[in-house]
PDB file of C-alpha atoms in Angstrom:
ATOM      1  CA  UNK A   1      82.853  15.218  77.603  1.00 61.00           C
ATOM      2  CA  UNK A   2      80.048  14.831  79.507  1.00 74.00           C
ATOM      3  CA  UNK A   3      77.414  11.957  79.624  1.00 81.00           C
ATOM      4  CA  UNK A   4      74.252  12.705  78.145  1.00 79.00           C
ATOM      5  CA  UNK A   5      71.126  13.783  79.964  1.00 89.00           C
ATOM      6  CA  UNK A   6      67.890  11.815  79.248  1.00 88.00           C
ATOM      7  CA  UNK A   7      66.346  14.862  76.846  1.00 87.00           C
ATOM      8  CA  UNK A   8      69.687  14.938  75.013  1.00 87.00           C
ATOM      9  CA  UNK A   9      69.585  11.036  74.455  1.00 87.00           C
ATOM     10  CA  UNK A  10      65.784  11.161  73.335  1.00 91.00           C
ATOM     11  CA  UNK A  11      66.319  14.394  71.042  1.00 90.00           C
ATOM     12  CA  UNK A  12      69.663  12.613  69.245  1.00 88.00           C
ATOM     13  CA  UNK A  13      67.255   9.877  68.831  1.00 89.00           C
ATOM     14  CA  UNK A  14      64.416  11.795  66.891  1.00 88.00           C
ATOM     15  CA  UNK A  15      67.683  13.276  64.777  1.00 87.00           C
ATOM     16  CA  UNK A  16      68.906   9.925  63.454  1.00 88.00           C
ATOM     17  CA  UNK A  17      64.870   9.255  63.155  1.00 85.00           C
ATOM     18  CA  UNK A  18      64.319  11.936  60.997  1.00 84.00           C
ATOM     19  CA  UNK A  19      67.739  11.576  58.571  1.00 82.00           C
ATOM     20  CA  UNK A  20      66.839   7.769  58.587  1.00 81.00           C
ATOM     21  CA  UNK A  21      63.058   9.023  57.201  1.00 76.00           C
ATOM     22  CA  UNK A  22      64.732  11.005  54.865  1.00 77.00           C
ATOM     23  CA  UNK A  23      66.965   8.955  53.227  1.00 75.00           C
ATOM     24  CA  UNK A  24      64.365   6.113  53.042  1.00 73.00           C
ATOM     25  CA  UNK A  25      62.437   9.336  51.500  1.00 70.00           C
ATOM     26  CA  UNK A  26      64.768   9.578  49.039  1.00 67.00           C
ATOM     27  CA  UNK A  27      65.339   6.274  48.540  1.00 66.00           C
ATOM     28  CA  UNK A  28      61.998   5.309  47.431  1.00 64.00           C
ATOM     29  CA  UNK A  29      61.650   7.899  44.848  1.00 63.00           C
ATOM     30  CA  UNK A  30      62.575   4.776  42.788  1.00 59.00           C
ATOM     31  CA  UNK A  31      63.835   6.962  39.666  1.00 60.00           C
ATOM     32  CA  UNK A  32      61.831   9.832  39.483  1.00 59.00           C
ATOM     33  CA  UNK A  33      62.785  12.548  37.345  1.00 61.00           C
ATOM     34  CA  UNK A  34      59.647  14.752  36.613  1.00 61.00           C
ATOM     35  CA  UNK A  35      57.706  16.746  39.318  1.00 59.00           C
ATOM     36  CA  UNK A  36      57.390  14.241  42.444  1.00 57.00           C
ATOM     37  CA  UNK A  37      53.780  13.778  43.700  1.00 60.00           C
ATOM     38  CA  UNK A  38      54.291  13.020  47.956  1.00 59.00           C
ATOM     39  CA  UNK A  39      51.557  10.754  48.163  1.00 60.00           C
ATOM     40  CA  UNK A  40      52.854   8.645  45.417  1.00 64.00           C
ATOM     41  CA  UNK A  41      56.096   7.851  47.780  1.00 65.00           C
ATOM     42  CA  UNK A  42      56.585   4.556  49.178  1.00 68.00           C
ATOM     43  CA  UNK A  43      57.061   5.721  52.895  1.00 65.00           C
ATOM     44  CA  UNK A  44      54.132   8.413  52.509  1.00 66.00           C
ATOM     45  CA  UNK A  45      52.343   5.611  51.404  1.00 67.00           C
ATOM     46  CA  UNK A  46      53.187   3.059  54.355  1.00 68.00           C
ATOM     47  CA  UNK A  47      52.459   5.965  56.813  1.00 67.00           C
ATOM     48  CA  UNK A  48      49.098   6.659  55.689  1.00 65.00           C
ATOM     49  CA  UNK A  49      47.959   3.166  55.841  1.00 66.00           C
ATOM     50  CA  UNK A  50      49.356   3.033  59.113  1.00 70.00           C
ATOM     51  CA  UNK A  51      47.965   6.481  60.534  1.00 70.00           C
ATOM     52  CA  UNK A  52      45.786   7.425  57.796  1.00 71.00           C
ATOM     53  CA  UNK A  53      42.503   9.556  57.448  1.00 75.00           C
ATOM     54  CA  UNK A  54      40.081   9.981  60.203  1.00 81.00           C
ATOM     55  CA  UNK A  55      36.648   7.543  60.314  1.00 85.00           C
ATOM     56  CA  UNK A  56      33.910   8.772  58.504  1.00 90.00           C
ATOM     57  CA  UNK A  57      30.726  10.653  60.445  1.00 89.00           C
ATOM     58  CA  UNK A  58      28.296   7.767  61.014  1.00 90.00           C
ATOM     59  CA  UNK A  59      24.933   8.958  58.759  1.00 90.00           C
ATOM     60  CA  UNK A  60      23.097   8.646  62.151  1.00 91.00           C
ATOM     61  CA  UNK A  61      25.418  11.894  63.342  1.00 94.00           C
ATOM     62  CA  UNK A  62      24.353  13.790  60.377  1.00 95.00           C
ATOM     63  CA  UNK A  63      21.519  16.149  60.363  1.00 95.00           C
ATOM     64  CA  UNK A  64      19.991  19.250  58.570  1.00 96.00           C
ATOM     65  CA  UNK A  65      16.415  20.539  57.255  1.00 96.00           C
ATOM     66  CA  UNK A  66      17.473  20.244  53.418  1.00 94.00           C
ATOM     67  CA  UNK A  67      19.014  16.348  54.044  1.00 94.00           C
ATOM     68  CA  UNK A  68      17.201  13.232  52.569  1.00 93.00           C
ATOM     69  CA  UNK A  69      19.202   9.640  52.222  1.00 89.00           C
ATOM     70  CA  UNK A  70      22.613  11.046  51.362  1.00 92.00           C
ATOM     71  CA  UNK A  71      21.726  14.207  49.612  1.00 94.00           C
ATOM     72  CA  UNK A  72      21.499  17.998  51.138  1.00 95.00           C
ATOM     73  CA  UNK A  73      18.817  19.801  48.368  1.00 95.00           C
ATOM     74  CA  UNK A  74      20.223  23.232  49.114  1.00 95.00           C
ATOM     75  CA  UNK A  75      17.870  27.075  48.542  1.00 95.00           C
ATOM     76  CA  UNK A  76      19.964  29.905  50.089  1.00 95.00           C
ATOM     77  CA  UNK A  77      21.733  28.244  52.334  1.00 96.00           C
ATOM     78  CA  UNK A  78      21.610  24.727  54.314  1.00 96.00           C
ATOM     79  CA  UNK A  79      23.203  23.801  57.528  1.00 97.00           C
ATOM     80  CA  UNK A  80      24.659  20.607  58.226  1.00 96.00           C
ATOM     81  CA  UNK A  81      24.809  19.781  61.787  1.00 96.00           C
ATOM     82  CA  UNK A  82      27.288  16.601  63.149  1.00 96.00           C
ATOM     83  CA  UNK A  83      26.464  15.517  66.111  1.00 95.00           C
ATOM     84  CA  UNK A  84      29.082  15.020  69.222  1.00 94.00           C
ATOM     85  CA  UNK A  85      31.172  12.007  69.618  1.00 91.00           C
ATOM     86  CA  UNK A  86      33.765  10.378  71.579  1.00 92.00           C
ATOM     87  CA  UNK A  87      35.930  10.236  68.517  1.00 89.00           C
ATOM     88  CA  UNK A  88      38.366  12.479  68.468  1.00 87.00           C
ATOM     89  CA  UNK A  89      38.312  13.456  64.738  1.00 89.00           C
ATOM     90  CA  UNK A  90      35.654  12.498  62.142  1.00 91.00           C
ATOM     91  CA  UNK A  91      35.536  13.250  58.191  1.00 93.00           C
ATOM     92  CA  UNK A  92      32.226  14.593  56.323  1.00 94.00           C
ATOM     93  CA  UNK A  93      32.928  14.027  52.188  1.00 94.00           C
ATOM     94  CA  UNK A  94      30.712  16.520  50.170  1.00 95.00           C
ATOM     95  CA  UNK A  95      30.206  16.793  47.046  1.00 95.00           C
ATOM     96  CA  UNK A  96      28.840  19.411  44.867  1.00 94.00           C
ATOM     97  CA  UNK A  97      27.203  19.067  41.572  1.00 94.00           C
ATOM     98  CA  UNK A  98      26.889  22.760  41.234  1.00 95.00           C
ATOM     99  CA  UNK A  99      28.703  25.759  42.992  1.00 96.00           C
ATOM    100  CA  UNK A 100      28.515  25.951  46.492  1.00 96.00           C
ATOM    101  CA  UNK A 101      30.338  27.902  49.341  1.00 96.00           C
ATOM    102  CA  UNK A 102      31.260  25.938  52.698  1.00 96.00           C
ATOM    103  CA  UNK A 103      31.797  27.600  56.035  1.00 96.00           C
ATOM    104  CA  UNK A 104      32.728  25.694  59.082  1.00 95.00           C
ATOM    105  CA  UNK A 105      34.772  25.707  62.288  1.00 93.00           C
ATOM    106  CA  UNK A 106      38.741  24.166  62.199  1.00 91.00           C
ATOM    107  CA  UNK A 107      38.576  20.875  64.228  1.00 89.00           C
ATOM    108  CA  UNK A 108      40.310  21.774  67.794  1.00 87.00           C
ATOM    109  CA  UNK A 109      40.108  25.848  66.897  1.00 87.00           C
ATOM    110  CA  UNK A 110      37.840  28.218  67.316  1.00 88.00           C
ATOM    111  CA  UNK A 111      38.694  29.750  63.662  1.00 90.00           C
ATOM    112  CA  UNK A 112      36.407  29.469  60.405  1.00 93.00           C
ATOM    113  CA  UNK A 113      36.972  28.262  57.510  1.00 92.00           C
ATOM    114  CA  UNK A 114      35.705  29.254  54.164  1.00 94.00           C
ATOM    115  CA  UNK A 115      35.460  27.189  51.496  1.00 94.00           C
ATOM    116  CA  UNK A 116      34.032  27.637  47.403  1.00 95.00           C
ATOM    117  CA  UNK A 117      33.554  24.620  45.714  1.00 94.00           C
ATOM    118  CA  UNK A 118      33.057  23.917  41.943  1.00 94.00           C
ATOM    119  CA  UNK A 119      30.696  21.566  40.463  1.00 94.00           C
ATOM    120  CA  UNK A 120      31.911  18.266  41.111  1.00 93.00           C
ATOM    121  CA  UNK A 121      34.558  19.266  43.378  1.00 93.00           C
ATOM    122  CA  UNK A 122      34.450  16.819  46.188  1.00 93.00           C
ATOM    123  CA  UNK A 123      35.806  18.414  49.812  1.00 93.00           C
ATOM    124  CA  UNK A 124      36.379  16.287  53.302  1.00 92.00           C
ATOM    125  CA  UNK A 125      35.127  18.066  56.238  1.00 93.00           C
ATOM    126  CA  UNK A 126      36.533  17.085  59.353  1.00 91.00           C
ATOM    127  CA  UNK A 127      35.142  17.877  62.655  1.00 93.00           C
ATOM    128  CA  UNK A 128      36.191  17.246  66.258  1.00 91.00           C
ATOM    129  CA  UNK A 129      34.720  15.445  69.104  1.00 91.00           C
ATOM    130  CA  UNK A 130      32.750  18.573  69.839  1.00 93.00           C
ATOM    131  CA  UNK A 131      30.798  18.002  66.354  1.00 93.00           C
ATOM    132  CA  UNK A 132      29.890  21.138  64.800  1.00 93.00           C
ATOM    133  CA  UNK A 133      27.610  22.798  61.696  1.00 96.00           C
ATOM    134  CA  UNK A 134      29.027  23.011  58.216  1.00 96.00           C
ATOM    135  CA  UNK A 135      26.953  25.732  56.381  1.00 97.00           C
ATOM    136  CA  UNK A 136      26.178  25.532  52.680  1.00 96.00           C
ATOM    137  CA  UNK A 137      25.286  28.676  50.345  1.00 96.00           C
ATOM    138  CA  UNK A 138      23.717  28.703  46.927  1.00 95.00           C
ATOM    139  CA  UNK A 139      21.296  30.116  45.089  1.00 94.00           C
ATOM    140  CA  UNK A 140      19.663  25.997  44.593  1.00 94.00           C
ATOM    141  CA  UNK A 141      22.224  23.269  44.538  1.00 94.00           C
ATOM    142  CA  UNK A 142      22.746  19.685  45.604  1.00 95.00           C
ATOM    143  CA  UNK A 143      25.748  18.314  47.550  1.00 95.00           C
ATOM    144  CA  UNK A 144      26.210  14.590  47.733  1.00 95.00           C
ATOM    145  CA  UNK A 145      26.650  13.383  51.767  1.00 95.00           C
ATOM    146  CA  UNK A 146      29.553  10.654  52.201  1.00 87.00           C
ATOM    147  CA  UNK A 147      31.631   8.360  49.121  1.00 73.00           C
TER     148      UNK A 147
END
């Protein structure tokens, strides 16, 4: 048989990775036997401390006609623009005390997405280095800006 090239050696390598992640997976289910929630997982949990969620937009990147402090006071519709940055990926939390619909662009995409949220429903925008406008529609709502 012959040796093994370098890609073959490096893909065999992501193999054993991957069955080791999944037994260690199963591993750590410590017992389970109802419906398993990921995030309460042991490795899901060690991965996201180690790679988790992206930094949140500093309040200084934030801006829109309807914002004051850390609240948008929305009539029709309210657009919240976040400024550029040399972060790759930021995250905007919202959240609406009364029914709102979000519309924004994917983070590295040039495809929308839509968004209806419920009263108290809290939603994490997250927006690329390119920064980009998150527009909010109501008749007259307010949407909490950041935890």
């Amino acid at each position: 048989m012959p040796a093994l090239t370098r890609g073959q050696k490096i893909l065999a390598l992501v193999a054993v990775l991957i069955v080791a992640l999944y037994v260690t997976g199963v591993a750590t289910q410590q017992g389970s036997t109802g419906k398993v929630d990921p995030t309460e997982n042991g490795l899901v949990k060690m991965l996201g401390r180690w790679f988790g969620s992206p930094d949140q937009a500093e309040p200084g990147e934030l801006s829109a006609p309807c914002l004051a402090q850390q609240q948008l006071t929305i009539k029709d519709s309210c657009v919240l623009t976040v400024a550029s940055s040399d972060k790759d990926l930021r995250e905007v939390v919202l959240r609406a005390q009364q029914p709102v619909r979000l519309h924004t662009r994917a983070p590295h995409d040039d495809s929308f997405l839509d968004k209806d949220l419920t009263a108290g429903e809290e939603v994490k925008v997250t927006v690329d280095s390119s920064g980009g406008d998150v527009t909010l529609t109501c008749s007259s709502c307010v949407v909490l800006v950041g935890e």
